Coordinates of C-alpha atoms and ligand atoms in Angstrom, one line a residue:
M75 CA 8.4 -36.6 19.2
N76 CA 12.0 -35.6 19.2
K77 CA 12.9 -33.5 22.3
V78 CA 15.8 -31.0 21.7
Y79 CA 17.7 -29.2 24.8
L80 CA 19.5 -26.0 23.9
R81 CA 22.7 -24.9 25.8
R82 CA 22.5 -22.5 28.5
K83 CA 24.1 -20.0 26.2
I84 CA 21.9 -20.2 23.4
T85 CA 18.7 -20.2 25.8
P86 CA 18.1 -16.7 26.0
R87 CA 18.5 -16.1 22.2
V88 CA 15.8 -18.6 21.3
E89 CA 13.5 -17.2 24.2
N90 CA 13.9 -14.1 22.9
G91 CA 12.3 -14.9 19.8
H92 CA 15.0 -16.2 17.4
P93 CA 13.7 -19.1 15.3
W94 CA 17.1 -21.3 14.1
I95 CA 18.9 -23.5 16.4
F96 CA 22.3 -24.6 14.7
S97 CA 23.6 -28.1 15.7
N98 CA 26.3 -27.0 17.7
E99 CA 23.8 -25.2 20.0
V100 CA 22.0 -28.5 21.0
E101 CA 22.9 -30.0 24.5
K102 CA 21.3 -33.4 24.2
I103 CA 18.8 -34.7 21.9
E104 CA 16.3 -37.4 23.4
G105 CA 14.8 -40.0 20.5
E106 CA 16.0 -40.7 17.3
V107 CA 15.9 -37.8 15.0
V108 CA 13.8 -38.1 11.6
G109 CA 14.7 -35.6 9.1
G110 CA 11.8 -33.1 8.2
E111 CA 9.7 -34.5 11.4
I112 CA 8.3 -32.0 14.2
A113 CA 10.5 -31.8 17.6
E114 CA 10.2 -29.7 20.8
V115 CA 12.8 -27.4 21.7
F116 CA 13.5 -27.0 25.7
S117 CA 15.7 -24.5 27.4
H118 CA 18.9 -25.9 29.5
D119 CA 16.7 -26.3 32.3
K120 CA 13.9 -28.3 30.6
K121 CA 11.4 -25.4 29.8
F122 CA 9.3 -25.4 26.7
I123 CA 10.3 -23.2 24.1
G124 CA 8.5 -24.1 21.1
K125 CA 8.1 -26.7 18.3
G126 CA 9.9 -26.9 14.9
Y127 CA 10.8 -28.9 12.3
I128 CA 14.5 -31.0 12.4
N129 CA 17.0 -31.9 9.9
P130 CA 20.3 -33.4 10.8
K131 CA 21.5 -32.7 7.1
S132 CA 21.2 -28.8 7.7
Q133 CA 23.6 -26.9 9.5
I134 CA 20.3 -25.1 11.3
L135 CA 19.2 -28.2 13.2
V136 CA 15.5 -27.2 14.1
R137 CA 13.6 -24.0 12.9
L138 CA 10.5 -23.2 15.0
L139 CA 7.1 -22.8 14.2
T140 CA 5.2 -22.2 17.3
R141 CA 5.8 -20.9 20.8
S142 CA 2.4 -22.8 21.8
K143 CA 2.8 -26.4 23.3
S144 CA -0.4 -27.5 22.9
E145 CA -0.8 -26.2 19.2
E146 CA -0.5 -28.7 16.6
I147 CA 1.7 -28.8 13.6
N148 CA -0.8 -30.2 11.2
E149 CA -2.8 -29.0 7.8
A150 CA -5.4 -26.7 10.0
F151 CA -2.1 -24.9 11.3
F152 CA -1.1 -24.0 7.8
L153 CA -4.4 -22.6 6.5
T154 CA -4.5 -20.6 9.7
Q155 CA -0.9 -19.2 9.3
L156 CA -1.6 -18.6 5.8
R157 CA -5.0 -16.6 6.5
K158 CA -2.8 -14.5 8.9
C159 CA -0.6 -13.8 6.2
W160 CA -3.6 -12.7 4.1
E161 CA -4.9 -10.3 6.6
Y162 CA -1.6 -8.7 7.4
R163 CA -1.2 -7.9 3.5
K164 CA -5.1 -6.9 3.3
K165 CA -4.3 -4.4 6.2
L166 CA -1.2 -3.0 4.5
G167 CA -3.2 -2.5 1.5
Y168 CA -2.1 -5.1 -0.8
T169 CA -5.0 -6.6 -3.0
E170 CA -3.5 -8.1 -6.5
N171 CA 0.3 -8.6 -5.6
C172 CA 2.3 -9.2 -2.8
R173 CA 4.7 -11.5 -1.0
L174 CA 2.1 -13.5 1.1
V175 CA 4.2 -15.6 3.2
F176 CA 7.6 -14.1 3.8
G177 CA 9.7 -17.2 5.8
E178 CA 11.2 -16.6 8.9
A179 CA 8.9 -13.1 9.1
D180 CA 6.1 -14.7 9.1
S181 CA 6.8 -17.6 11.7
L182 CA 6.8 -20.1 8.6
P183 CA 10.6 -20.7 8.0
Q184 CA 11.7 -21.0 4.7
L185 CA 8.4 -20.6 2.7
I186 CA 8.0 -18.1 0.3
I187 CA 4.6 -17.6 -1.5
D188 CA 4.3 -14.8 -3.7
K189 CA 1.0 -13.6 -5.2
F190 CA 0.8 -12.4 -8.6
N191 CA -3.5 -11.9 -8.9
D192 CA -4.8 -15.0 -8.9
Y193 CA -1.5 -16.9 -9.6
F194 CA 0.7 -18.1 -6.9
V195 CA 4.5 -18.7 -6.8
I196 CA 5.8 -21.1 -3.8
Q197 CA 9.7 -21.8 -2.8
T198 CA 9.8 -24.7 -0.1
L199 CA 13.1 -24.1 0.9
A200 CA 14.0 -26.4 3.6
L201 CA 13.3 -30.4 4.3
G202 CA 10.9 -29.4 7.2
I203 CA 8.6 -27.2 5.1
D204 CA 8.7 -29.1 2.0
V205 CA 7.1 -32.1 3.5
W206 CA 4.3 -29.6 4.3
K207 CA 3.4 -28.5 0.7
P208 CA 0.7 -30.5 0.0
A209 CA -1.0 -28.9 3.0
I210 CA -0.1 -25.8 2.0
V211 CA -1.3 -26.0 -1.2
K212 CA -4.6 -27.2 0.0
A213 CA -4.9 -23.9 2.2
I214 CA -4.0 -21.1 -1.1
N215 CA -6.5 -23.5 -2.8
E216 CA -8.8 -22.9 0.1
I217 CA -8.5 -19.5 0.8
F218 CA -7.9 -18.1 -2.9
D219 CA -9.8 -20.4 -5.2
P220 CA -6.4 -19.6 -7.7
K221 CA -6.1 -20.0 -11.6
G222 CA -2.7 -21.7 -10.8
I223 CA 0.1 -21.9 -8.1
Y224 CA 3.5 -22.9 -9.9
E225 CA 6.7 -24.2 -7.6
R226 CA 9.7 -22.6 -7.8
N227 CA 12.1 -24.6 -5.8
D228 CA 15.2 -24.4 -8.8
V229 CA 16.9 -23.2 -5.8
P230 CA 20.8 -24.2 -5.4
V231 CA 20.2 -23.5 -1.4
R232 CA 17.4 -26.8 -1.2
E233 CA 20.5 -28.9 -1.5
L234 CA 21.9 -28.0 1.7
E235 CA 18.7 -29.7 2.6
G236 CA 19.2 -33.0 1.3
L237 CA 16.0 -31.7 -1.5
P238 CA 16.6 -31.6 -5.3
Q239 CA 16.1 -28.7 -6.9
Q240 CA 12.8 -28.7 -9.2
K241 CA 9.9 -26.4 -10.6
G242 CA 6.7 -27.3 -12.2
F243 CA 2.9 -26.8 -12.0
L244 CA 1.1 -27.4 -8.1
S245 CA -2.4 -27.0 -9.7
A246 CA -3.5 -27.5 -13.6
P247 CA -0.8 -26.4 -16.3
F248 CA -1.9 -22.4 -17.2
D249 CA 0.2 -19.8 -19.5
T250 CA 2.9 -19.1 -17.4
Q251 CA 3.5 -15.8 -18.8
I252 CA 0.8 -13.8 -16.8
I253 CA 0.2 -10.2 -16.5
I254 CA 0.2 -8.0 -13.4
N255 CA -0.9 -4.7 -12.1
E256 CA 1.5 -2.4 -10.4
N257 CA 0.9 1.4 -9.4
G258 CA -1.3 1.5 -12.7
L259 CA 0.8 0.3 -14.9
K260 CA 1.0 -3.5 -16.6
F261 CA 4.1 -6.3 -16.4
Y262 CA 4.2 -9.6 -17.6
V263 CA 5.6 -11.9 -15.2
D264 CA 7.4 -15.4 -16.4
V265 CA 6.6 -17.2 -13.5
E266 CA 8.4 -20.5 -15.1
N267 CA 11.7 -19.0 -16.5
G268 CA 11.8 -15.8 -14.8
Q269 CA 14.6 -14.9 -12.1
K270 CA 13.3 -15.7 -8.4
T271 CA 10.0 -16.2 -8.6
G272 CA 9.5 -14.3 -11.7
Y273 CA 9.3 -10.8 -10.3
F274 CA 10.8 -8.5 -7.7
L275 CA 7.9 -7.4 -5.6
D276 CA 10.4 -5.9 -2.6
Q277 CA 10.6 -3.2 -4.4
Q278 CA 7.2 -2.4 -5.5
D279 CA 6.7 0.2 -3.0
N280 CA 9.9 2.0 -3.9
R281 CA 9.3 2.2 -7.6
K282 CA 6.6 4.9 -7.1
A283 CA 9.6 7.1 -4.8
I284 CA 10.8 8.2 -8.2
Q285 CA 7.7 9.7 -9.3
H286 CA 8.9 13.5 -8.8
I287 CA 12.4 13.2 -10.0
V288 CA 12.2 11.9 -13.2
K289 CA 9.9 14.1 -15.1
G290 CA 11.6 16.2 -17.7
A291 CA 14.7 13.6 -17.3
D292 CA 17.1 11.5 -19.3
V293 CA 17.4 8.5 -17.8
L294 CA 19.4 5.7 -17.3
G295 CA 18.6 2.6 -15.6
A296 CA 21.0 -0.3 -14.9
F297 CA 20.2 -4.1 -13.5
T298 CA 16.9 -3.2 -15.7
Y299 CA 15.5 -6.7 -15.2
T300 CA 12.2 -6.6 -16.7
G301 CA 12.4 -2.8 -17.0
T302 CA 10.0 -1.9 -14.1
F303 CA 12.1 1.0 -12.8
E304 CA 12.5 2.1 -16.0
I305 CA 9.1 1.8 -17.4
H306 CA 7.5 3.9 -14.1
A307 CA 10.2 6.4 -15.3
A308 CA 9.0 6.8 -18.5
H309 CA 5.0 6.9 -17.1
Y310 CA 6.3 9.4 -14.6
G311 CA 7.3 11.8 -17.3
A312 CA 10.8 11.3 -18.5
K313 CA 11.8 12.5 -21.8
S314 CA 14.5 9.3 -22.6
V315 CA 14.9 6.1 -20.7
L316 CA 17.3 3.5 -21.3
G317 CA 17.7 0.4 -19.3
L318 CA 20.4 -1.9 -19.3
D319 CA 20.9 -5.9 -18.2
I320 CA 23.5 -8.4 -18.8
S321 CA 20.4 -10.8 -19.5
A322 CA 18.9 -10.9 -23.2
N323 CA 16.0 -12.4 -21.7
A324 CA 15.7 -9.9 -19.3
V325 CA 15.8 -6.9 -22.1
A326 CA 13.6 -9.1 -24.1
Q327 CA 10.8 -9.2 -21.6
A328 CA 11.3 -5.4 -20.5
N329 CA 10.9 -4.4 -24.5
K330 CA 7.6 -6.5 -24.1
N331 CA 6.4 -4.7 -21.2
A332 CA 7.4 -1.2 -22.2
E333 CA 5.2 -2.0 -25.4
L334 CA 2.2 -3.1 -23.1
N335 CA 2.6 0.1 -21.3
E336 CA 3.1 2.1 -24.6
V337 CA 5.9 3.9 -23.6
H338 CA 8.3 2.2 -25.9
D339 CA 9.0 5.1 -27.9
R340 CA 11.1 6.7 -25.3
C341 CA 11.8 3.8 -23.0
K342 CA 14.4 1.8 -24.6
F343 CA 16.3 -1.7 -23.4
E344 CA 19.9 -3.2 -24.2
V345 CA 22.2 -6.3 -23.4
A346 CA 24.8 -4.6 -21.8
N347 CA 27.4 -5.4 -19.0
A348 CA 26.9 -2.7 -16.4
F349 CA 30.2 -2.6 -15.0
D350 CA 32.1 -2.2 -18.4
V351 CA 29.3 0.4 -19.7
L352 CA 29.3 2.5 -17.5
K353 CA 32.5 3.1 -17.0
Q354 CA 33.2 3.2 -20.6
W355 CA 30.8 6.0 -20.6
G356 CA 32.2 7.7 -17.5
K357 CA 35.2 8.4 -19.9
D358 CA 32.8 9.3 -23.1
G359 CA 31.2 12.2 -20.4
R360 CA 27.7 10.8 -21.1
Q361 CA 25.5 12.9 -18.5
Y362 CA 22.0 11.8 -17.2
D363 CA 19.6 13.7 -15.1
V364 CA 18.9 10.2 -13.2
V365 CA 21.0 7.1 -12.7
M366 CA 19.1 4.2 -11.4
L367 CA 21.2 0.9 -10.1
D368 CA 19.7 -2.4 -8.0
P369 CA 22.5 -5.0 -9.0
P370 CA 21.6 -8.8 -7.8
A371 CA 23.2 -10.0 -4.5
F372 CA 27.1 -9.5 -4.5
T373 CA 27.6 -12.1 -1.6
K374 CA 26.0 -14.5 0.5
S375 CA 28.6 -15.2 2.5
R376 CA 30.3 -13.2 5.3
E377 CA 33.7 -14.8 4.2
T378 CA 33.5 -13.0 1.1
I379 CA 31.5 -9.3 2.3
Q380 CA 34.7 -7.4 1.0
K381 CA 34.1 -8.6 -2.6
A382 CA 30.2 -7.3 -2.1
I383 CA 31.8 -3.4 -0.4
T384 CA 34.0 -3.2 -3.3
G385 CA 31.6 -4.0 -5.7
Y386 CA 28.8 -1.5 -4.4
K387 CA 31.4 1.0 -4.6
E388 CA 32.8 0.4 -7.4
I389 CA 29.1 0.5 -9.1
N390 CA 27.6 3.1 -7.2
L391 CA 31.3 5.0 -8.4
R392 CA 30.6 4.9 -11.9
G393 CA 27.3 5.4 -11.5
M394 CA 27.9 8.6 -9.6
K395 CA 30.0 10.2 -12.4
L396 CA 27.2 9.8 -14.9
V397 CA 24.9 12.1 -13.0
K398 CA 24.7 15.8 -14.2
P399 CA 25.1 18.4 -11.2
G400 CA 21.8 18.8 -9.4
G401 CA 20.4 15.0 -10.7
F402 CA 19.6 12.2 -8.9
L403 CA 21.2 8.6 -8.2
V404 CA 18.7 6.1 -7.1
T405 CA 20.8 2.6 -5.8
S406 CA 19.8 -0.6 -4.3
S407 CA 21.0 -3.3 -2.5
C408 CA 20.0 -6.7 -1.6
T409 CA 22.9 -8.1 -0.1
N410 CA 21.7 -8.7 3.5
L411 CA 25.3 -9.2 4.9
V412 CA 25.4 -5.2 4.2
Q413 CA 23.2 -3.8 6.7
P414 CA 21.9 -0.2 6.0
D415 CA 24.3 2.0 7.7
L416 CA 27.4 0.1 5.8
F417 CA 25.7 0.7 3.0
L418 CA 25.6 4.3 3.3
Q419 CA 29.2 4.5 4.5
I420 CA 30.1 2.9 0.7
I421 CA 28.0 5.1 -0.8
N422 CA 29.4 8.0 0.9
M423 CA 33.0 6.4 0.0
A424 CA 32.2 6.1 -3.9
A425 CA 31.1 10.1 -3.7
K426 CA 34.5 10.9 -2.0
D427 CA 36.2 9.0 -4.7
A428 CA 34.3 10.3 -7.7
R429 CA 34.6 14.3 -6.0
R430 CA 30.9 14.7 -5.7
K431 CA 29.1 15.8 -2.8
I432 CA 26.0 14.1 -1.8
R433 CA 22.9 14.5 0.0
Q434 CA 20.3 12.1 0.9
V435 CA 16.8 12.0 -0.1
V436 CA 15.0 9.4 0.6
F437 CA 16.2 5.8 2.3
Q438 CA 13.8 2.9 2.4
T439 CA 13.6 -0.3 2.6
Q440 CA 11.7 -3.6 1.4
S441 CA 8.0 -3.1 0.8
S442 CA 6.1 -3.6 3.8
D443 CA 4.6 -7.2 2.3
H444 CA 8.3 -8.2 3.7
P445 CA 8.1 -7.4 7.3
I446 CA 11.3 -7.4 9.0
I447 CA 11.9 -9.2 12.4
L448 CA 14.4 -6.9 14.6
G449 CA 17.4 -9.0 15.3
M450 CA 17.4 -11.0 12.0
E451 CA 19.3 -9.5 10.0
N452 CA 18.4 -11.5 6.9
T453 CA 15.0 -10.2 7.0
H454 CA 16.2 -6.9 6.5
Y455 CA 17.7 -7.0 3.3
L456 CA 16.9 -4.2 1.1
K457 CA 18.4 -0.8 0.7
F458 CA 16.5 1.4 -1.5
L459 CA 18.2 5.0 -1.6
I460 CA 17.9 8.0 -3.6
V461 CA 20.8 11.0 -3.5
Q462 CA 20.9 14.4 -5.0
V463 CA 24.7 14.2 -6.5
Q464 CA 26.2 18.2 -6.7
Ligands
SAH181 N1 15.6 -3.4 -11.1 C1 14.7 -5.2 -11.0 C2 15.4 -6.2 -10.3 C3 17.2 -6.2 -10.8 S1 17.9 -7.9 -10.3 C4 13.3 -5.2 -10.6 O1 13.4 -3.8 -9.8 O2 12.4 -5.7 -11.0 C5 19.3 -8.0 -10.9 C6 19.7 -7.8 -12.4 O3 20.9 -7.5 -12.9 C7 19.2 -9.0 -13.0 O4 18.3 -9.0 -14.3 C8 20.5 -9.5 -13.7 O5 20.2 -9.9 -15.2 C9 21.4 -8.8 -14.1 N2 22.7 -8.4 -13.5 C10 24.0 -9.0 -13.4 N3 25.2 -8.8 -13.3 C11 25.1 -7.8 -14.3 C12 25.9 -7.0 -14.9 N4 26.9 -7.2 -15.1 N5 25.4 -6.3 -15.9 C13 24.1 -5.8 -16.1 N6 23.2 -6.3 -15.6 C14 23.5 -7.3 -14.4

């Protein structure tokens, strides 16, 4: 087994819980490094810190899996960890759908598992976790006796690890359009061709937060994807709902979801570029009681953070202008580099530019099946804000 010794400066961060070791943070490595194998990590003064998987092809050389010297990384380890993840979610009240494993926040770096009732979608985004895919699948089978497991490893980040992009069944084939229940509503989830793993579970608790403000309201939702927020709005008593998305597939799925919940008489979807349409409708003087925005991440790198700030400011400015005085803007950001304080500042700047007064009603984060490790910013990525716009 490789032994990795950290530089003195780096030791405290890793000892205090951070699971990543970058290649330039290492003083020396004993043994020949083979990508994907388990390595032991030691402090600069040779104290054991933990064990993790190593990949010399990746900028992050080691990601820790355990802090225990005696714990073996084997099939039994993954079975135990997945059981713990499930116990945690059950404790929080999740029964049917949840993110079962949220990577680093569950001490299983770069492993994502979403549970959609009896179906599971998995992503192994680093070599060192990918080699354990058979063990992970075995553990899912043992704990859940699932109806199906699907791999959504068609993700570019895998290439940084020297892994191919791929997707497919990890169980007997099944109909990949499955139906889930959420907050008393039903949604189709396309685990094969949908975005990410097919569905955004991270907003499941936030969708409930619009319940009272949409009653009797004319609602506009942009970046709707499969229409989840909009269908919630219709269900909670909105008078009319229009959802926009740039993807024709997403809009088709949203329309199917509206029919499935029998709200299609008052909940419509259209293919549109939200940036263009919101600007035009602002000029036309259109007004809504509630405007909801949930754009995709605008950047993943620090170099282009300004682009993200500009994007959020612009879209929120356009959204706010469409809100009737006294109405509400419901706005989200999933860019982890835009931390909560910065997001609030951006919304405030947008309000100033729109010459509107706002007050914060609700400010939340991702649902609690996506736990946050304090000090690991990338685990705290979702901001969900409702403001009243005067
Ligand atoms: N609110 C959704 C998730 C939205 S994901 C939910 O809770 O399920 C972001 C969506 O924005 C994607 O569906 C993507 O197709 C869409 N999108 C990206 N750029 C867009 C644009 N310029 N105009 C409209 N939609 C866009």
